Short mmCIF file of C-alpha atoms in Angstrom, two decimals:
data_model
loop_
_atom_site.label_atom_id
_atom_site.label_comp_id
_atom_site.label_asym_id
_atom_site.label_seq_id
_atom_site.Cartn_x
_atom_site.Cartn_y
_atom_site.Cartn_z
CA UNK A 8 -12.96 7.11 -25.45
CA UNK A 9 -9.08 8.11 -25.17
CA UNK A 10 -6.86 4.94 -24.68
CA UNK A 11 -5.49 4.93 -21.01
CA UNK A 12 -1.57 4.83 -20.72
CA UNK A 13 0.09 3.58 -18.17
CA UNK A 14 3.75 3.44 -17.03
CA UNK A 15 3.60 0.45 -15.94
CA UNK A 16 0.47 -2.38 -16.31
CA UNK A 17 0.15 -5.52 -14.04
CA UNK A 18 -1.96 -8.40 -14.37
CA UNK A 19 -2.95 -9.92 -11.06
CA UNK A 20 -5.50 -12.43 -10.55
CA UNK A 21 -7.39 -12.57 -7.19
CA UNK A 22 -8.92 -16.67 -7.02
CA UNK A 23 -10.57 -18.57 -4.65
CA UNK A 24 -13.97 -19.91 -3.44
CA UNK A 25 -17.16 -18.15 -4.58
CA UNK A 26 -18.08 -15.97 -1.36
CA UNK A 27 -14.57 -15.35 -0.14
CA UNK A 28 -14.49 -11.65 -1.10
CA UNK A 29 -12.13 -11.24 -3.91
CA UNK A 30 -14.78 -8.23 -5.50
CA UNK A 31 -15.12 -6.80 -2.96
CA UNK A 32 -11.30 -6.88 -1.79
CA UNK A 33 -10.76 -5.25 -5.74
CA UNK A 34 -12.93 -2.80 -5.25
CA UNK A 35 -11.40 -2.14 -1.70
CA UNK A 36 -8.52 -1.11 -3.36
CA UNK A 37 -9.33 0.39 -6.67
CA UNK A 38 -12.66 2.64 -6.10
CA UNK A 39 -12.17 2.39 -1.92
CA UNK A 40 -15.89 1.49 -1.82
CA UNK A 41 -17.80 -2.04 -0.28
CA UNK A 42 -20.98 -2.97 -1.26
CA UNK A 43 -22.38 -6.47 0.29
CA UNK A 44 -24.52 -6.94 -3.12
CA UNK A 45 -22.06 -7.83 -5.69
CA UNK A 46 -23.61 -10.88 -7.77
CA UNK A 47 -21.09 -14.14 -8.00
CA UNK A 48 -18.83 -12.64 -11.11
CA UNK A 49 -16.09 -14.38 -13.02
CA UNK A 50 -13.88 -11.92 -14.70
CA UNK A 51 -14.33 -9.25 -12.88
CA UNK A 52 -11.86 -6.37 -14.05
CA UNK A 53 -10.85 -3.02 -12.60
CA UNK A 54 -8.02 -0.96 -13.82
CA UNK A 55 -6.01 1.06 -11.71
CA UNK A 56 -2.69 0.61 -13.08
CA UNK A 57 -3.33 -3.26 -12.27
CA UNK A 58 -5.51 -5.63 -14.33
CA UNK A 59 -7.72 -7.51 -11.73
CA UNK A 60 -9.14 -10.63 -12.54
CA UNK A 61 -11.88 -12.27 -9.64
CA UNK A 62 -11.88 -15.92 -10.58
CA UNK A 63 -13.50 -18.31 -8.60
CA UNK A 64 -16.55 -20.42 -9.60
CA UNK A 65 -16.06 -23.82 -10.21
CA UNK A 66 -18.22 -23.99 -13.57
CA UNK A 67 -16.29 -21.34 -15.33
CA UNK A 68 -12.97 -23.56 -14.92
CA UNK A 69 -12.11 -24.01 -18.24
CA UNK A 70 -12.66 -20.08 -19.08
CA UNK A 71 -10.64 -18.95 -16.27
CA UNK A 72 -7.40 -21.29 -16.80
CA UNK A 73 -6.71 -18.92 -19.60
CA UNK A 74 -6.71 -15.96 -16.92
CA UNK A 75 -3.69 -17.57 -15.64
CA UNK A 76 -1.38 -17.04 -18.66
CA UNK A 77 0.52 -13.93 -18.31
CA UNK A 78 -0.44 -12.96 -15.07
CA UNK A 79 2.48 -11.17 -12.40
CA UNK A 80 0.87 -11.67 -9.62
CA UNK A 81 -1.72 -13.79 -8.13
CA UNK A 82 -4.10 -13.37 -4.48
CA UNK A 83 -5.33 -16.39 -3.35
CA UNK A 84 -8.14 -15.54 -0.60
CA UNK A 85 -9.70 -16.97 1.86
CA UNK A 86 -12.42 -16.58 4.04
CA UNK A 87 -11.75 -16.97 7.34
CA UNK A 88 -15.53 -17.72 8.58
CA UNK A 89 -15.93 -20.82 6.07
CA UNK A 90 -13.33 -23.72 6.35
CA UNK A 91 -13.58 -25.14 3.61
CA UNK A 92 -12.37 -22.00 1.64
CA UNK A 93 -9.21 -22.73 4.12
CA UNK A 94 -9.18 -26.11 3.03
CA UNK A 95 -9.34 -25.48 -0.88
CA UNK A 96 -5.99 -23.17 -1.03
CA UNK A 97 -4.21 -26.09 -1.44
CA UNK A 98 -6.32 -26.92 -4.86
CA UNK A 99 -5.92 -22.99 -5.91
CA UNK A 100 -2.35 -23.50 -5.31
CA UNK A 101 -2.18 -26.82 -7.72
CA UNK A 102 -3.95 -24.76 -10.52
CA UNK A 103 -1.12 -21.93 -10.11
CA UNK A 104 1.34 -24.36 -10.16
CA UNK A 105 -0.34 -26.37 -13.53
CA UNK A 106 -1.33 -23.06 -15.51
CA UNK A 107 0.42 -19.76 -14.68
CA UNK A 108 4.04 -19.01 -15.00
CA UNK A 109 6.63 -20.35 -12.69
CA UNK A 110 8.06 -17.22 -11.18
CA UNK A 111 4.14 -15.58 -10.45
CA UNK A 112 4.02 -13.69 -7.59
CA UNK A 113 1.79 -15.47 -5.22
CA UNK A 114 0.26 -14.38 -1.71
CA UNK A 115 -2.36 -15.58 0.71
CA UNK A 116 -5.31 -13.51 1.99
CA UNK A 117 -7.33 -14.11 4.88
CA UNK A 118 -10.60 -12.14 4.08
CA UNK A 119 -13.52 -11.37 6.45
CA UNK A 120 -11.01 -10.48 9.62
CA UNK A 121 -13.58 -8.15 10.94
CA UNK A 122 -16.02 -10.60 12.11
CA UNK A 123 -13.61 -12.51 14.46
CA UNK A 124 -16.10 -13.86 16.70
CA UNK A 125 -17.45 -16.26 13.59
CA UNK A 126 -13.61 -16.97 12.74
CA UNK A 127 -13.06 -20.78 12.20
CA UNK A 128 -10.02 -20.74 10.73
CA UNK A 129 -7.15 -19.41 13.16
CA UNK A 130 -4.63 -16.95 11.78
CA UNK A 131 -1.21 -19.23 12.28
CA UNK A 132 -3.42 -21.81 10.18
CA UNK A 133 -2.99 -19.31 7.18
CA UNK A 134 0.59 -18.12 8.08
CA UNK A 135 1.66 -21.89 8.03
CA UNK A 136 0.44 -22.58 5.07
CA UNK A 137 2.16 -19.50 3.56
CA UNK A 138 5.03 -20.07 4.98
CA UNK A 139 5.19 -23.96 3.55
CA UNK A 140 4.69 -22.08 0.12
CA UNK A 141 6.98 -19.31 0.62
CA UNK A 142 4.41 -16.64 0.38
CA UNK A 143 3.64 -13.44 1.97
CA UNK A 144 0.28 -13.76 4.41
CA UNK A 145 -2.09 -11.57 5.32
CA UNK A 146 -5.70 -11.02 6.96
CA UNK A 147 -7.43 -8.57 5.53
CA UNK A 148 -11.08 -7.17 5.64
CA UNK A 149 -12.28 -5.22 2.66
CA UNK A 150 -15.72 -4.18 4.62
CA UNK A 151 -13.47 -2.19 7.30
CA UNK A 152 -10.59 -1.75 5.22
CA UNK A 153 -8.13 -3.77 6.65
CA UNK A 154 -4.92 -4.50 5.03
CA UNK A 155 -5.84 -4.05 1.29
CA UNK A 156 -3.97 -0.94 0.37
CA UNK A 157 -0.77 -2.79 2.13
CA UNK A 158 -1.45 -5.81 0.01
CA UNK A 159 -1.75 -4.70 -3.04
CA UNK A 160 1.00 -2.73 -2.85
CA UNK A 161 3.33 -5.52 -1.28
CA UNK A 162 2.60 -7.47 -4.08
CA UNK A 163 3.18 -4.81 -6.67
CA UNK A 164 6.62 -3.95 -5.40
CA UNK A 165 7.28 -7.59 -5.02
CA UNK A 166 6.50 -7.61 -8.97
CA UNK A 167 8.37 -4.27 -9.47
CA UNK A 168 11.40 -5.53 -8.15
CA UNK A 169 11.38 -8.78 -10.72
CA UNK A 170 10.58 -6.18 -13.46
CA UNK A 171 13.67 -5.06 -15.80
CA UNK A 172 14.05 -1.80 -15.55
CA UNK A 173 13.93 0.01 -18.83
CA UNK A 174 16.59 2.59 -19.04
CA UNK A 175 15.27 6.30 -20.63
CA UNK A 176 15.61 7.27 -23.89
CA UNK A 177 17.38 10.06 -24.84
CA UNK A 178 14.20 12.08 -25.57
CA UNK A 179 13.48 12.02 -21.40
CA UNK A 180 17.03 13.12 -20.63
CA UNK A 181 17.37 16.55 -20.36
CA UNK A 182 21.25 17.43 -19.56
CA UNK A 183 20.54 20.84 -18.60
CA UNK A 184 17.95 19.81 -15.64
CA UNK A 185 19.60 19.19 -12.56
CA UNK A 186 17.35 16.13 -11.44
CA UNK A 187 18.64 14.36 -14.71
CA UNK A 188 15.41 12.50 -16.08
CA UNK A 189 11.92 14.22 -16.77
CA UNK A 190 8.85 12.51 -16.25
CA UNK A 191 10.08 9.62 -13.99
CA UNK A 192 10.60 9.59 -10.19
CA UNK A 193 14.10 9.27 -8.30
CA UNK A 194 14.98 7.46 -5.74
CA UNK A 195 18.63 8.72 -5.90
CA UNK A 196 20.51 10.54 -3.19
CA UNK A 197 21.81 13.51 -3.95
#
């Protein structure tokens, strides 16, 4: 099997309660599928230039603290049916604080918006609490596709732009060529 490359690779982590949706939110985004029978996983991966790790049950604690190290960019979900997934962001947000690295990339998802007549946890409940952090917010539903693509993507240009940029070497500049660099995308004017 041929290596995949990548220009560039982030890890994110997507934690929270068991039954919030963080699967099925990664596989939203990276296969744009949903299926309601994913088993409880821990470790879930999917690339797609990201590394996505689902961690969420309780008994796998000690296993998933390790997830933590490295990571760029961490989802903390919710479910917006079940309160007590509300309630345990603050305890999610302890364990980012205790085991990942201080300047993480951290947002807050509201999962399950599509059934909004079993909602228990009001939408300014979860932009409060993201705005006491200092994170983005957003509800999302991975069933109708609702603000996953715009998530992941917020977070990975939030990322991007704490990312050094690595200048070319000479063996991608081509003089001659009018646009300057081959193989990499410009965002100059002209």
């Amino acid at each position: 099997m041929a290596k995949k490359t990548y220009d560039l690779l982030f890890k994110l982590l997507l934690i929270g309660d068991s039954g919030v949706g963080k699967t099925c939110v990664l596989f939203r985004f990276s296969d744009d599928a949903f299926n309601t029978t994913f088993i409880s996983t821990i470790g879930e991966t999917a690339t797609v230039q990201f590394l996505g790790v689902d961690s969420g049950q309780e008994r796998f604690h000690t296993i998933t603290t390790s997830y933590y190290r490295g990571a760029m960019g961490i989802m903390l979900v919710y479910d917006i049916t079940n309160a007590k997934s509300f309630e345990n962001i603050s305890k999610w947000l302890r364990n980012i604080d205790e085991h990942a690295n201080e300047d993480v990339e951290r947002m807050l998802l509201g999962n399950k918006c599509d059934i909004e007549d079993k909602r228990v946890v009001p939408k300014a409940k979860g932009e409060q609490i993201a705005q006491e952090h200092g994170i983005r917010f957003f509800e999302t539903s991975a069933k109708s596709n609702i603000n996953i693509e715009k998530a992941f993507l917020t977070l990975a240009e939030d990322i991007l732009r704490k990312t050094p940029v690595k200048e070319p070497n000479s063996e991608n500049v081509d003089i001659n060529n009018s646009s300057g660099v081959t193989g990499w995308k410009s965002k100059c004017c002209s």
